[in-house]
PDB file of C-alpha atoms and ligand atoms in Angstrom:
ATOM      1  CA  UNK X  23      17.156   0.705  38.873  1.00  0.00           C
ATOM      2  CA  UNK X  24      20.807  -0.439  37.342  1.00  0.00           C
ATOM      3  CA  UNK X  25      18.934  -3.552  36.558  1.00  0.00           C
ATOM      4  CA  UNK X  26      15.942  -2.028  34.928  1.00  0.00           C
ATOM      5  CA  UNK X  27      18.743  -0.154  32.853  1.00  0.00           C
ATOM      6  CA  UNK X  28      20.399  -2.828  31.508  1.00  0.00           C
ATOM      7  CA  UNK X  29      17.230  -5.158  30.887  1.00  0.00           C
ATOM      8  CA  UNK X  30      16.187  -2.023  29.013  1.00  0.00           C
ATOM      9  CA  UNK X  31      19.104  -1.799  26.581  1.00  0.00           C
ATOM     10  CA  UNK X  32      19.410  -5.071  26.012  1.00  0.00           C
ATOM     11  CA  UNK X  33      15.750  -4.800  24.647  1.00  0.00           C
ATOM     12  CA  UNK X  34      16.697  -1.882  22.629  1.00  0.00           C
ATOM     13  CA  UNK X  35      19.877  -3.964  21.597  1.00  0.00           C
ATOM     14  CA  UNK X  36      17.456  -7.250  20.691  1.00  0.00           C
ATOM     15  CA  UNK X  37      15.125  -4.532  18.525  1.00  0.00           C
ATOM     16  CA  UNK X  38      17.778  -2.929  16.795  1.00  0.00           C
ATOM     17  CA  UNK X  39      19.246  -6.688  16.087  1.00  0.00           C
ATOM     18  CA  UNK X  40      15.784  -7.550  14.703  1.00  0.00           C
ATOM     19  CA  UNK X  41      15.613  -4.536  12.473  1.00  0.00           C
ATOM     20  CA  UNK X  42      18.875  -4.883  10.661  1.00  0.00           C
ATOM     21  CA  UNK X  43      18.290  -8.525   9.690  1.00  0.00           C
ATOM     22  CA  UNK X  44      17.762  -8.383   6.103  1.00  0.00           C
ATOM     23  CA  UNK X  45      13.930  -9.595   5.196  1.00  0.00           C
ATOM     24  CA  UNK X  46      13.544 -12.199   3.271  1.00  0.00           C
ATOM     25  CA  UNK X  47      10.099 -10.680   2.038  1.00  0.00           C
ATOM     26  CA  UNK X  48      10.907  -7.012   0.979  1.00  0.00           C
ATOM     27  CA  UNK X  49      13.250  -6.194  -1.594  1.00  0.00           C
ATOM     28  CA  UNK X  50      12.868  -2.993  -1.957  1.00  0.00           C
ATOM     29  CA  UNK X  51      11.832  -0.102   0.579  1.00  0.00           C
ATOM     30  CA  UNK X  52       8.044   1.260   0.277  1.00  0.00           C
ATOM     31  CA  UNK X  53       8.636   4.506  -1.058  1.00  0.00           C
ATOM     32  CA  UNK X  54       5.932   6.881   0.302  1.00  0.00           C
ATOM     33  CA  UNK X  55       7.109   9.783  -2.149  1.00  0.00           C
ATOM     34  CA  UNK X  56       6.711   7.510  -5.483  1.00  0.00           C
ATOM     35  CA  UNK X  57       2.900   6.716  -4.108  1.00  0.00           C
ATOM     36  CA  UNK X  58       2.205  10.115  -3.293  1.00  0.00           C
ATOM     37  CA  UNK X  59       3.606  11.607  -6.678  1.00  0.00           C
ATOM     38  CA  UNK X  60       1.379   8.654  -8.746  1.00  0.00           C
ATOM     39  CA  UNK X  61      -1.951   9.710  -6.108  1.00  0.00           C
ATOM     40  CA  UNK X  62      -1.680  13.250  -6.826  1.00  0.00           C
ATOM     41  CA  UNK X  63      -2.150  13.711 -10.818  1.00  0.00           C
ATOM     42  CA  UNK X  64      -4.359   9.420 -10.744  1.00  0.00           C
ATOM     43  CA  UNK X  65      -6.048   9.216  -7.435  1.00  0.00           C
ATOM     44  CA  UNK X  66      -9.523   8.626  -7.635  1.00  0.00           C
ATOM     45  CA  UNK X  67      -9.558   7.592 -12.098  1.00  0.00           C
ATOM     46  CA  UNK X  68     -11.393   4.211 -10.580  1.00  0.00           C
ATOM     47  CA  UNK X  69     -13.992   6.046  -8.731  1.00  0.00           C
ATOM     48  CA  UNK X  70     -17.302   7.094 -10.865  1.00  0.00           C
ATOM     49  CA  UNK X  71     -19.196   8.890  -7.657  1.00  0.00           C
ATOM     50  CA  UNK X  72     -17.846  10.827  -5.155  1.00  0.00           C
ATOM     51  CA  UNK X  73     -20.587  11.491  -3.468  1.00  0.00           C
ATOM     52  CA  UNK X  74     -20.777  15.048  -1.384  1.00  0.00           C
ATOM     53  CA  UNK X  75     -17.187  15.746  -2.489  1.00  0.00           C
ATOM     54  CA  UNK X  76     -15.595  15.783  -6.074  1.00  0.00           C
ATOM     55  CA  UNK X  77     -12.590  14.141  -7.537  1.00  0.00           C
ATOM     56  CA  UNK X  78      -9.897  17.751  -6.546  1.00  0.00           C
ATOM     57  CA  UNK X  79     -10.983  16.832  -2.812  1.00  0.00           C
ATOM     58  CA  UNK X  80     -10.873  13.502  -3.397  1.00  0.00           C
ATOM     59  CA  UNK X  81      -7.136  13.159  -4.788  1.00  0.00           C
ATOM     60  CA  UNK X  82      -5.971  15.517  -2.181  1.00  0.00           C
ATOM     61  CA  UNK X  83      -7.431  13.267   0.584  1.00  0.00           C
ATOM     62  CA  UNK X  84      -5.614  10.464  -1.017  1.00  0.00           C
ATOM     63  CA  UNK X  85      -2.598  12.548  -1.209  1.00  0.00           C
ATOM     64  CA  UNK X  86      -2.622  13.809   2.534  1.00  0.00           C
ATOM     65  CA  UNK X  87      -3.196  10.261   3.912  1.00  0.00           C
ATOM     66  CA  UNK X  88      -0.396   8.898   2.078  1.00  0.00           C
ATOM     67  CA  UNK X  89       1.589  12.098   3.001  1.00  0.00           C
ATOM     68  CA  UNK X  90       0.640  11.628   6.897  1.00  0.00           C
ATOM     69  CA  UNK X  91       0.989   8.215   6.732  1.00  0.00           C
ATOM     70  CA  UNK X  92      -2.833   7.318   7.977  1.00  0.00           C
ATOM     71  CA  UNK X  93      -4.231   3.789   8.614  1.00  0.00           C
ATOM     72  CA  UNK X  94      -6.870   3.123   5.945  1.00  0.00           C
ATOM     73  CA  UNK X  95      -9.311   3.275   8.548  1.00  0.00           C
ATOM     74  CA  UNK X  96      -8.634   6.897   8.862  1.00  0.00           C
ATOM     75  CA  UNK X  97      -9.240   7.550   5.386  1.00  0.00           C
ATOM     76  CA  UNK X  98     -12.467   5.679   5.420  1.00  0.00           C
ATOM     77  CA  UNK X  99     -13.735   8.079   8.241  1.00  0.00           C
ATOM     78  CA  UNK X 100     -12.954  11.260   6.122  1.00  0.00           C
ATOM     79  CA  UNK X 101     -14.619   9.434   2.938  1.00  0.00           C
ATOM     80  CA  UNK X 102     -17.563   8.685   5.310  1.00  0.00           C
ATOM     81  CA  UNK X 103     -17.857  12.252   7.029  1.00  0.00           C
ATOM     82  CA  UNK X 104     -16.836  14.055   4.193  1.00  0.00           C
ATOM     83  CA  UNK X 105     -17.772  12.444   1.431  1.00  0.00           C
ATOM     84  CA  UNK X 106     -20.887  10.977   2.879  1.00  0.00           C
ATOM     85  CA  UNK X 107     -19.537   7.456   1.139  1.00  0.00           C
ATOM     86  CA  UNK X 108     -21.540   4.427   3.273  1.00  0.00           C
ATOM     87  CA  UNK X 109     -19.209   2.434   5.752  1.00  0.00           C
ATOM     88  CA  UNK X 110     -18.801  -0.245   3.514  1.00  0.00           C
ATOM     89  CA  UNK X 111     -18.283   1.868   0.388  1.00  0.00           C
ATOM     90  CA  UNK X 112     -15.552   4.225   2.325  1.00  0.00           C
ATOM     91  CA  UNK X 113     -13.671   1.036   3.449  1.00  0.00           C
ATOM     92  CA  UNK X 114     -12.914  -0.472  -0.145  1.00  0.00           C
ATOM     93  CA  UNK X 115     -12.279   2.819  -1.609  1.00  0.00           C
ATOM     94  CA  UNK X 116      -9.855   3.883   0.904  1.00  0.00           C
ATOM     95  CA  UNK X 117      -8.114   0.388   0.566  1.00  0.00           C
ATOM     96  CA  UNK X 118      -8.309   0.132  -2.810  1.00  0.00           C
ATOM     97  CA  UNK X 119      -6.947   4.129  -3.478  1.00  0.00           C
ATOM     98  CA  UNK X 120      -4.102   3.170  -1.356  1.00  0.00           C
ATOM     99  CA  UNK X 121      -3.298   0.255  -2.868  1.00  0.00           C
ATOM    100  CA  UNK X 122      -3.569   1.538  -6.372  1.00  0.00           C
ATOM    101  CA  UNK X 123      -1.021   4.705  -5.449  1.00  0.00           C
ATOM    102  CA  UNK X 124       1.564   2.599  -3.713  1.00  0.00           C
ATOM    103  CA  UNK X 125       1.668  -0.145  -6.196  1.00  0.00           C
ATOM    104  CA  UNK X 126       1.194   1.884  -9.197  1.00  0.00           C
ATOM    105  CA  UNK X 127       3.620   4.793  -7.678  1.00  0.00           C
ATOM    106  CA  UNK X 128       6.333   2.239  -7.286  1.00  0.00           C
ATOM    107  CA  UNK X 129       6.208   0.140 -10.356  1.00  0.00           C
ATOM    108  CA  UNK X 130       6.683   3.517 -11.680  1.00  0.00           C
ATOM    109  CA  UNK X 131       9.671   4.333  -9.957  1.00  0.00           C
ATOM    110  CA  UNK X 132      10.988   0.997 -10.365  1.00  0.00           C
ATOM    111  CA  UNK X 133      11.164   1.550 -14.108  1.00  0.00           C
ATOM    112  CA  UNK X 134      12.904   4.764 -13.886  1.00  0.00           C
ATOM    113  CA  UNK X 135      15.519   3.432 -11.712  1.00  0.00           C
ATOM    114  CA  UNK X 136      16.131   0.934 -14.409  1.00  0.00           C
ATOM    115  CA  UNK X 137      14.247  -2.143 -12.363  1.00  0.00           C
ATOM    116  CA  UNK X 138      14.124  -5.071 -14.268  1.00  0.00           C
ATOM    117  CA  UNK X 139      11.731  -7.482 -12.360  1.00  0.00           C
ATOM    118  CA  UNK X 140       9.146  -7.384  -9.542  1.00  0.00           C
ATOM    119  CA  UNK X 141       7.166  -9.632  -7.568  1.00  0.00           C
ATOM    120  CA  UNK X 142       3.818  -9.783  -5.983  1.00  0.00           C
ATOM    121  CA  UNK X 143       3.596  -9.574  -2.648  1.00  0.00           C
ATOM    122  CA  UNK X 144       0.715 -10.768  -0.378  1.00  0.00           C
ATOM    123  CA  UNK X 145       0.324  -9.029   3.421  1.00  0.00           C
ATOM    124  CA  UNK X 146       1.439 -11.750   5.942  1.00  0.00           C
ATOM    125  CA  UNK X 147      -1.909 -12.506   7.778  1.00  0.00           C
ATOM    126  CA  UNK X 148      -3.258 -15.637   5.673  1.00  0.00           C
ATOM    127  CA  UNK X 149      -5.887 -13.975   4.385  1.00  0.00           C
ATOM    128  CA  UNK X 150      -4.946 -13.226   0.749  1.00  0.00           C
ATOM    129  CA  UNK X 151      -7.308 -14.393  -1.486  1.00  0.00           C
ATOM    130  CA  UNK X 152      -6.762 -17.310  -4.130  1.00  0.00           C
ATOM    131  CA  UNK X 153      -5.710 -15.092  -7.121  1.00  0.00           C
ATOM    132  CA  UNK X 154      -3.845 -12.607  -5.031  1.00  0.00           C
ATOM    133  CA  UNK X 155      -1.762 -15.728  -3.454  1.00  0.00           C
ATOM    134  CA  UNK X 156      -1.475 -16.991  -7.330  1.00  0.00           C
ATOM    135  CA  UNK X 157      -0.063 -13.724  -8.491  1.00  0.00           C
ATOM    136  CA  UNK X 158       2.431 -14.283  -5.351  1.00  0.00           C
ATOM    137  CA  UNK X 159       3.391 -18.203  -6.238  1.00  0.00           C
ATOM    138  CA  UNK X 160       4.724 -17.377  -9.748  1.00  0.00           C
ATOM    139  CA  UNK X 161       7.451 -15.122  -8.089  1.00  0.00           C
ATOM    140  CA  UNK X 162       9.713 -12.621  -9.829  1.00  0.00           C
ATOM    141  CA  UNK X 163       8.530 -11.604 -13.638  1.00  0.00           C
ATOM    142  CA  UNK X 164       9.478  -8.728 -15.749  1.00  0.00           C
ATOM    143  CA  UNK X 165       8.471  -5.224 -15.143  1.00  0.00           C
ATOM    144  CA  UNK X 166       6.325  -5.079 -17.738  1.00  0.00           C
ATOM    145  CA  UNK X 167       4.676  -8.229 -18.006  1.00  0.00           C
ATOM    146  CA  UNK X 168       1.523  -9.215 -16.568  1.00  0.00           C
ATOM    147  CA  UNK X 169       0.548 -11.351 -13.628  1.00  0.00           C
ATOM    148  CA  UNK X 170      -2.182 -14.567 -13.764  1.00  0.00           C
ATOM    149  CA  UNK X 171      -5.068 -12.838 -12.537  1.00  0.00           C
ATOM    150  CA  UNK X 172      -3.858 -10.370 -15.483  1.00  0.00           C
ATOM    151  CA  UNK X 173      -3.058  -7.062 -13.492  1.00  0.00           C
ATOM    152  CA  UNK X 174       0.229  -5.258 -13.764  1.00  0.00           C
ATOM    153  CA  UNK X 175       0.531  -5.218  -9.940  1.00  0.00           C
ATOM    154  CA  UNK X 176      -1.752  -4.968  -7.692  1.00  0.00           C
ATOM    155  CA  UNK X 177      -4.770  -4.625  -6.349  1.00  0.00           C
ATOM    156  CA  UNK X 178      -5.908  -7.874  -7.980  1.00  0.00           C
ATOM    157  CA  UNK X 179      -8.784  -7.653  -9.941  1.00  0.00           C
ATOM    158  CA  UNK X 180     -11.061  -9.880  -8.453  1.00  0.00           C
ATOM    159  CA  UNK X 181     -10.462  -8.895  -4.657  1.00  0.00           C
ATOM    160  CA  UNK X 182     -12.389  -6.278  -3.247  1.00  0.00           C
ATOM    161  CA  UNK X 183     -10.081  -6.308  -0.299  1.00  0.00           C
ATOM    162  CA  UNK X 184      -6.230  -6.543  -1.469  1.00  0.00           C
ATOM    163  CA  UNK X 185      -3.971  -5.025   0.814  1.00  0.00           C
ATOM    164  CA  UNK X 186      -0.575  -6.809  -1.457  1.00  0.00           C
ATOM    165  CA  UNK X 187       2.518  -5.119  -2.421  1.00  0.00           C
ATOM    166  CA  UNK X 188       5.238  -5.151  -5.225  1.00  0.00           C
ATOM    167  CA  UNK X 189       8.726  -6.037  -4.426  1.00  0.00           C
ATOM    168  CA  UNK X 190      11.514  -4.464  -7.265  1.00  0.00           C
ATOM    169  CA  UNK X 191      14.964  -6.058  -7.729  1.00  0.00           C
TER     170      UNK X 191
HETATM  171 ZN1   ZN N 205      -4.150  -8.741  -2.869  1.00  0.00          ZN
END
């Protein structure tokens, strides 16, 4: 049991360790409030059918899976049930909404806070796409200035599946 105890804290001890290591990927924190504030009045601008729902329900999903913190999978189940969006359909628009809110939400607040640069940042999993790993390999460029695939931030323009994030300094 005393054992178990002490292999047991010195796991908690080896997490906590891990955790306050400084990344060398993210600069800045996510910010769920900045993405929630941008979904709330933009959510949904992209989207020309909403099938059984309407663009009020629509931002408010958006809203209340940023809020709760959902997996985009969950999303894409109320999108499907709800919204009677196909599979596919409910996938990339749940991806793509999240994407847009966190991105867009914190470029926003970056500027406020008197940011100066950011960077494009591709999820760690080696399956970025060519111009979403292009954006990335130009690394830090002014707020306001445009990356190759010529987006702001992201989602890139020509991936249908970009899960990337901005970094702020
Ligand atoms: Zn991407």
């Amino acid at each position: 049991m005393a054992a178990f105890s002490v292999l047991a804290f010195r796991q908690v001890a080896r997490n906590a360790r891990k955790r306050q290591q400084p990344s060398t990927k993210k600069a800045s924190p996510f910010l769920p409030r900045a993405a929630i504030r941008y979904a709330g009045a933009h959510a949904g601008e992209s989207v020309v059918d909403f099938g059984k729902g309407n663009r009020r329900q629509f931002r408010a999903a958006v809203v209340r899976a940023l809020e709760q913190g959902w997996a985009v999978t969950r999303l894409r189940d109320l999108f499907r049930e709800e919204f009677k969006f196909s599979p596919d359909r409910a996938l990339n628009v749940a991806q793509r909404e999240l994407c847009i809110a966190r991105s867009r939400g914190n470029l926003a607040d970056a500027a406020e806070r008197g940011g100066k640069q950011k960077r494009w940042s591709v999820a760690g999993d080696n399956q970025s796409c060519a111009s979403c790993e292009a954006n990335q390999s130009i690394g830090w460029i002014d707020l306001a200035a445009k990356f190759p695939g010529g987006e702001d931030c992201p989602p890139a323009i020509s991936c249908d599946w970009c899960r990337c994030d901005l970094d702020f300094r």
